[in-house]
mmCIF file of C-alpha atoms in Angstrom:
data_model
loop_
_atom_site.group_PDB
_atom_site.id
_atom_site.type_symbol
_atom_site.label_atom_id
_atom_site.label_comp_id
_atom_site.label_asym_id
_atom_site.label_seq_id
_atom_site.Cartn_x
_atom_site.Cartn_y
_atom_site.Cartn_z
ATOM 1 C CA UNK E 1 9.751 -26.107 -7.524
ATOM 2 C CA UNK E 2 6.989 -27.620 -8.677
ATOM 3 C CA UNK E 3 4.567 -24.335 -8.545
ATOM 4 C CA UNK E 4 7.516 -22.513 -10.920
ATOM 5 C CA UNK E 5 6.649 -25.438 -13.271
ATOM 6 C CA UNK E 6 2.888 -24.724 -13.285
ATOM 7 C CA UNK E 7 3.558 -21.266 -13.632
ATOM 8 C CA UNK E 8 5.892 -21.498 -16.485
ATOM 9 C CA UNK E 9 5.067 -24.305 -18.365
ATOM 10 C CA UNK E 10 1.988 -25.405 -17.513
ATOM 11 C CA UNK E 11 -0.330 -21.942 -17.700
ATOM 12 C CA UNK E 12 1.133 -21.151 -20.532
ATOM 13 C CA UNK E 13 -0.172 -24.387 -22.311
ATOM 14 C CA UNK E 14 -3.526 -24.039 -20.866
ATOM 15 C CA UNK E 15 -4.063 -20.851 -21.916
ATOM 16 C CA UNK E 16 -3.171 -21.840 -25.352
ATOM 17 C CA UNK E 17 -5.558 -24.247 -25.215
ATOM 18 C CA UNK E 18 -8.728 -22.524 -23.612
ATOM 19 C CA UNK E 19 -7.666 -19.297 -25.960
ATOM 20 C CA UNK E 20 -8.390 -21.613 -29.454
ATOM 21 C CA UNK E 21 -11.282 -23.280 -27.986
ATOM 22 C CA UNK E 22 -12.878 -19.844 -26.972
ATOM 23 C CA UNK E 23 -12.001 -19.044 -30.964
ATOM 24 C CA UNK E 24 -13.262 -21.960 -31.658
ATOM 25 C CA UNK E 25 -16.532 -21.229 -30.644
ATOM 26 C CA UNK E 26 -17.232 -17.152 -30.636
ATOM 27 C CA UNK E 27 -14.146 -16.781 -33.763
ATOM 28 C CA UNK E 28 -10.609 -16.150 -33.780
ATOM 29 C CA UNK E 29 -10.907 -12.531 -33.993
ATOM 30 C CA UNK E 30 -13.505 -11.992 -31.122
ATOM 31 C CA UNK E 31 -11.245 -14.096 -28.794
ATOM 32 C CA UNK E 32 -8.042 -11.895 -29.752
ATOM 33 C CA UNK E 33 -10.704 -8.738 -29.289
ATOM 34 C CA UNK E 34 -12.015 -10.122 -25.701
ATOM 35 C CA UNK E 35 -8.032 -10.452 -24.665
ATOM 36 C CA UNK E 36 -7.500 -7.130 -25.597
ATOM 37 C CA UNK E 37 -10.565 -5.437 -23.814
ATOM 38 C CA UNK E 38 -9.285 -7.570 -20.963
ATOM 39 C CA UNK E 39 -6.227 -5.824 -21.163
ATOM 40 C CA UNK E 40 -7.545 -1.698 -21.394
ATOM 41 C CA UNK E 41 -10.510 -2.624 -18.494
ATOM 42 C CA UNK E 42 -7.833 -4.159 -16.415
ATOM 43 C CA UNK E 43 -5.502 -1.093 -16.846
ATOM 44 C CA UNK E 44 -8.343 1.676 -16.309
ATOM 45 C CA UNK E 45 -9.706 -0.549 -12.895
ATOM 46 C CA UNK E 46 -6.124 -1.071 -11.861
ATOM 47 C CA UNK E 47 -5.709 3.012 -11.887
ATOM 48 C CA UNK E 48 -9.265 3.679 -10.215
ATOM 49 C CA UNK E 49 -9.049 1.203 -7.533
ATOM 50 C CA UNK E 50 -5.537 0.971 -7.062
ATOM 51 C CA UNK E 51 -5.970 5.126 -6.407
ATOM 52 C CA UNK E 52 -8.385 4.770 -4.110
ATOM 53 C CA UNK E 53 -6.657 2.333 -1.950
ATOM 54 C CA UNK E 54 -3.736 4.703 -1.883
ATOM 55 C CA UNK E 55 -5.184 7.410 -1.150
ATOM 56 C CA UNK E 56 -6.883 5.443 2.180
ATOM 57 C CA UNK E 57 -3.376 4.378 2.871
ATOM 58 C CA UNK E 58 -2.113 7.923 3.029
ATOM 59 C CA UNK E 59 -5.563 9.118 5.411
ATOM 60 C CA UNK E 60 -4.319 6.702 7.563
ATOM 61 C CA UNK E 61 -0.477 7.697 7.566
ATOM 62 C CA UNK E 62 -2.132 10.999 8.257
ATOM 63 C CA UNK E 63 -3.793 9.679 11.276
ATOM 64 C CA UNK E 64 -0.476 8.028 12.566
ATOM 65 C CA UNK E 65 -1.723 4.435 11.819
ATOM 66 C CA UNK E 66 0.191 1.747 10.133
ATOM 67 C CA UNK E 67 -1.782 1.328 6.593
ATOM 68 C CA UNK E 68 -0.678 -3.028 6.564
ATOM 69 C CA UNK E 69 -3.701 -3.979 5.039
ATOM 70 C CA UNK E 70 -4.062 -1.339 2.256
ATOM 71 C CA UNK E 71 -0.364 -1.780 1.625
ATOM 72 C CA UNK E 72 -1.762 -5.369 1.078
ATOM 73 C CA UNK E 73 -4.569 -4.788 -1.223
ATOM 74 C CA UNK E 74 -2.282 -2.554 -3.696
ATOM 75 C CA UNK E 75 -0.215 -5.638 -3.703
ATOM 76 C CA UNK E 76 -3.465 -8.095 -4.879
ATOM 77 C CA UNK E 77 -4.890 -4.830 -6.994
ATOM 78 C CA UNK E 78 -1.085 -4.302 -8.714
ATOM 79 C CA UNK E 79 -1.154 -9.063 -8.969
ATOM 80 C CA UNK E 80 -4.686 -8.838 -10.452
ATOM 81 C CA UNK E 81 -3.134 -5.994 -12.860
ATOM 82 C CA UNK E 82 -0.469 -8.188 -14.150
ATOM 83 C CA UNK E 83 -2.739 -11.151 -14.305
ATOM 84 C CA UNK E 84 -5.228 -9.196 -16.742
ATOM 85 C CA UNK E 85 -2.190 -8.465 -18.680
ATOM 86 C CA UNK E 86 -0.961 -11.429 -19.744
ATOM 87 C CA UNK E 87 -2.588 -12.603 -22.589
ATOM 88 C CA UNK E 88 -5.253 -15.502 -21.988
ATOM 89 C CA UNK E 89 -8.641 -16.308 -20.399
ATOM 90 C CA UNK E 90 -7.053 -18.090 -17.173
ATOM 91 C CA UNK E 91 -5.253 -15.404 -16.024
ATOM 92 C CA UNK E 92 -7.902 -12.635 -17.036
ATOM 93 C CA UNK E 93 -10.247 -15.126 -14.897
ATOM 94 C CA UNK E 94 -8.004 -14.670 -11.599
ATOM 95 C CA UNK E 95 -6.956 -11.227 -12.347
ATOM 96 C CA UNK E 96 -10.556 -10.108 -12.129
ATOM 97 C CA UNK E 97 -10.906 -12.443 -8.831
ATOM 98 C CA UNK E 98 -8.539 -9.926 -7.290
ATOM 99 C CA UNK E 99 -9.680 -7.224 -8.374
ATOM 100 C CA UNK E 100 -13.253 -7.555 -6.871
ATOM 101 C CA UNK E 101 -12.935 -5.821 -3.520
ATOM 102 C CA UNK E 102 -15.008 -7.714 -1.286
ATOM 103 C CA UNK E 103 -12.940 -11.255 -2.826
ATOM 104 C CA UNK E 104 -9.726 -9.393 -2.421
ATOM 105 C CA UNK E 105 -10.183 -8.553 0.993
ATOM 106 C CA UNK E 106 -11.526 -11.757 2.178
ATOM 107 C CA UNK E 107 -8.450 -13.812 0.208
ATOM 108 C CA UNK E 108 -6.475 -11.299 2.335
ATOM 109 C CA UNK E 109 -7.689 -12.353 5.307
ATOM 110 C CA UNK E 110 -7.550 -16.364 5.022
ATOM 111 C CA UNK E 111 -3.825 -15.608 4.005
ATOM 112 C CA UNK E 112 -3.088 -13.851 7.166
ATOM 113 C CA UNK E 113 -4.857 -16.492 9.215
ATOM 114 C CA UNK E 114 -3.216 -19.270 7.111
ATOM 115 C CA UNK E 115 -0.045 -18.029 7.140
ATOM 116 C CA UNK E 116 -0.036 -16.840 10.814
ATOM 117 C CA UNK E 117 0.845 -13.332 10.236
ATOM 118 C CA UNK E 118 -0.631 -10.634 12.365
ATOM 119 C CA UNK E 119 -1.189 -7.064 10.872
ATOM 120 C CA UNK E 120 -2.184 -4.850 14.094
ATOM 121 C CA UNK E 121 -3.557 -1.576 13.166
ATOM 122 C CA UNK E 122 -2.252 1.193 15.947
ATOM 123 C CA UNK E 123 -1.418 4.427 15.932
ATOM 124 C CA UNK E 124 2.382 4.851 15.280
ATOM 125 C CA UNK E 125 2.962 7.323 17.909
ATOM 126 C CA UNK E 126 1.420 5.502 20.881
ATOM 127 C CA UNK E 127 5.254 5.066 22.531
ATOM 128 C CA UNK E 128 5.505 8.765 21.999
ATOM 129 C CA UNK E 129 2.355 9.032 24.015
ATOM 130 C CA UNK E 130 3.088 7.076 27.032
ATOM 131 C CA UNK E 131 6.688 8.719 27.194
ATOM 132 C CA UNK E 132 5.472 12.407 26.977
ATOM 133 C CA UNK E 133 1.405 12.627 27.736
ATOM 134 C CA UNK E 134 0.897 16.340 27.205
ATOM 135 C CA UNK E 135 2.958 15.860 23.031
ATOM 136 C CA UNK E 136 -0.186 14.864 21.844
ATOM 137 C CA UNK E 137 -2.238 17.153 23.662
ATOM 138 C CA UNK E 138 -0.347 20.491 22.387
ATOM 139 C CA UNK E 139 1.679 19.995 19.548
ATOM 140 C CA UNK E 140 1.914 23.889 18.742
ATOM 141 C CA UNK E 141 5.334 24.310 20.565
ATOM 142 C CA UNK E 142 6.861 22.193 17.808
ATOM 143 C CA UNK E 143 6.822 24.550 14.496
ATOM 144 C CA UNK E 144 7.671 27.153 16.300
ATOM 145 C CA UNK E 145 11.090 29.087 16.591
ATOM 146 C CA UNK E 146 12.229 31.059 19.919
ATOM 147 C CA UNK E 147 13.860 34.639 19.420
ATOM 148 C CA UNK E 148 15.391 35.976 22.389
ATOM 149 C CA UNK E 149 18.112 37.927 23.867
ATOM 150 C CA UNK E 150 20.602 36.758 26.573
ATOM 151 C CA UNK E 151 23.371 38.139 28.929
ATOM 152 C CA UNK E 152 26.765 36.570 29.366
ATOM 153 C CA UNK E 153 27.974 37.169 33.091
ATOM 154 C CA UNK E 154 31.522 36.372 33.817
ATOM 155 C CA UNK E 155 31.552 35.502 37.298
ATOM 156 C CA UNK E 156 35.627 35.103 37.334
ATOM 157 C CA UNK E 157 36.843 38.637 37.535
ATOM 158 C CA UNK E 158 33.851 40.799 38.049
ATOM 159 C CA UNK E 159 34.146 42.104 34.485
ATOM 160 C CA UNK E 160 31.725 43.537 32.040
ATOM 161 C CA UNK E 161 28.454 41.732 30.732
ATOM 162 C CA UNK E 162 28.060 41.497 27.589
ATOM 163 C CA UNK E 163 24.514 41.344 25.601
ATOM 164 C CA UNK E 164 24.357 39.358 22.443
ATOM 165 C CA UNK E 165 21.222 38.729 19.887
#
C-alpha cells in the first residue's frame, strides 16, 4: 500500500518539484525541451534495443530453448520505455537506468536471486529426446507424406481382392 502511495502521490510531487528547479536554473523552455528529447530518444532506443532482444528471443525459440531471460529484458526495456515517457527528470533518470544493457541485466539478476526464482535455460525438447533418441537425429521422416497402394484380402469366404489407391 504504501509503494502505490509513492507511486501516485509522491513521484508525482517530486517531479514537479525537480522539473521547476531544473527551469529554474537552465529556463523553463529548455527544461520542457530536455523532457521532450527524453521522450523521442526513449522511443527510438526502446525500438532498437527492444528489437534486438526479440529477435535473440526468437534465435533461441529456433534452437528449442526457453528465451526466460530475454522475455525478461523486453519487460525492463518496455518499464524503462514507459518511465522515459512520463513527463519528468526522475523517471527519465530510472528509465535510462533500464535501458543500459549491462545495468539491466545485472538488476535482472539480483531480482532473480532476491526473489528466489530460477530461470533454467534448456532445450525444450530434451523429454522428446530421452523418449525417442533417433527424433533428433533424423527429423526428415516428419514433413513428409506416404503414397502407396494396398490390397484388401477377405479371408471369410475366399472372395475377390480388391486394390484401392
Amino acid at each position: 500500500m504504501r509503494f502505490l502511495f509513492l507511486l501516485f502521490i509522491l513521484l508525482p510531487i517530486l517531479e514537479m518539484v525537480v522539473l521547476i528547479k531544473v527551469g529554474s536554473i537552465i529556463g523553463a523552455w529548455n527544461a520542457v525541451a530536455l523532457v521532450i528529447l527524453s521522450v523521442f530518444t526513449g522511443i527510438e532506443v526502446i525500438r532498437r534495443q527492444g528489437f534486438k532482444t526479440t529477435l535473440r528471443a526468437r534465435q533461441k525459440m529456433a534452437a528449442g530453448e526457453l528465451p526466460a531471460l530475454e522475455m525478461l529484458e523486453n519487460l525492463a526495456i518496455a518499464l524503462g520505455g514507459l518511465l522515459l515517457l512520463i513527463p519528468g527528470f526522475i523517471t527519465d533518470f530510472l528509465g535510462i537506468f533500464l535501458l543500459i544493457p549491462p545495468v539491466r541485466r545485472l538488476l535482472i539478476r539480483r531480482w532473480l536471486k532476491v526473489s528466489g526464482v530460477k530461470v533454467q535455460q534448456t532445450n525444450i525438447f530434451e523429454a522428446e529426446y530421452r523418449r525417442e533418441p533417433s527424433w533428433h537425429h533424423d527429423q526428415t521422416h516428419l514433413n513428409h507424406t506416404i503414397d502407396g497402394d494396398y490390397t484388401r484380402e477377405n479371408d471369410d469366404d475366399g472372395s475377390e481382392s480388391r486394390k484401392r489407391h
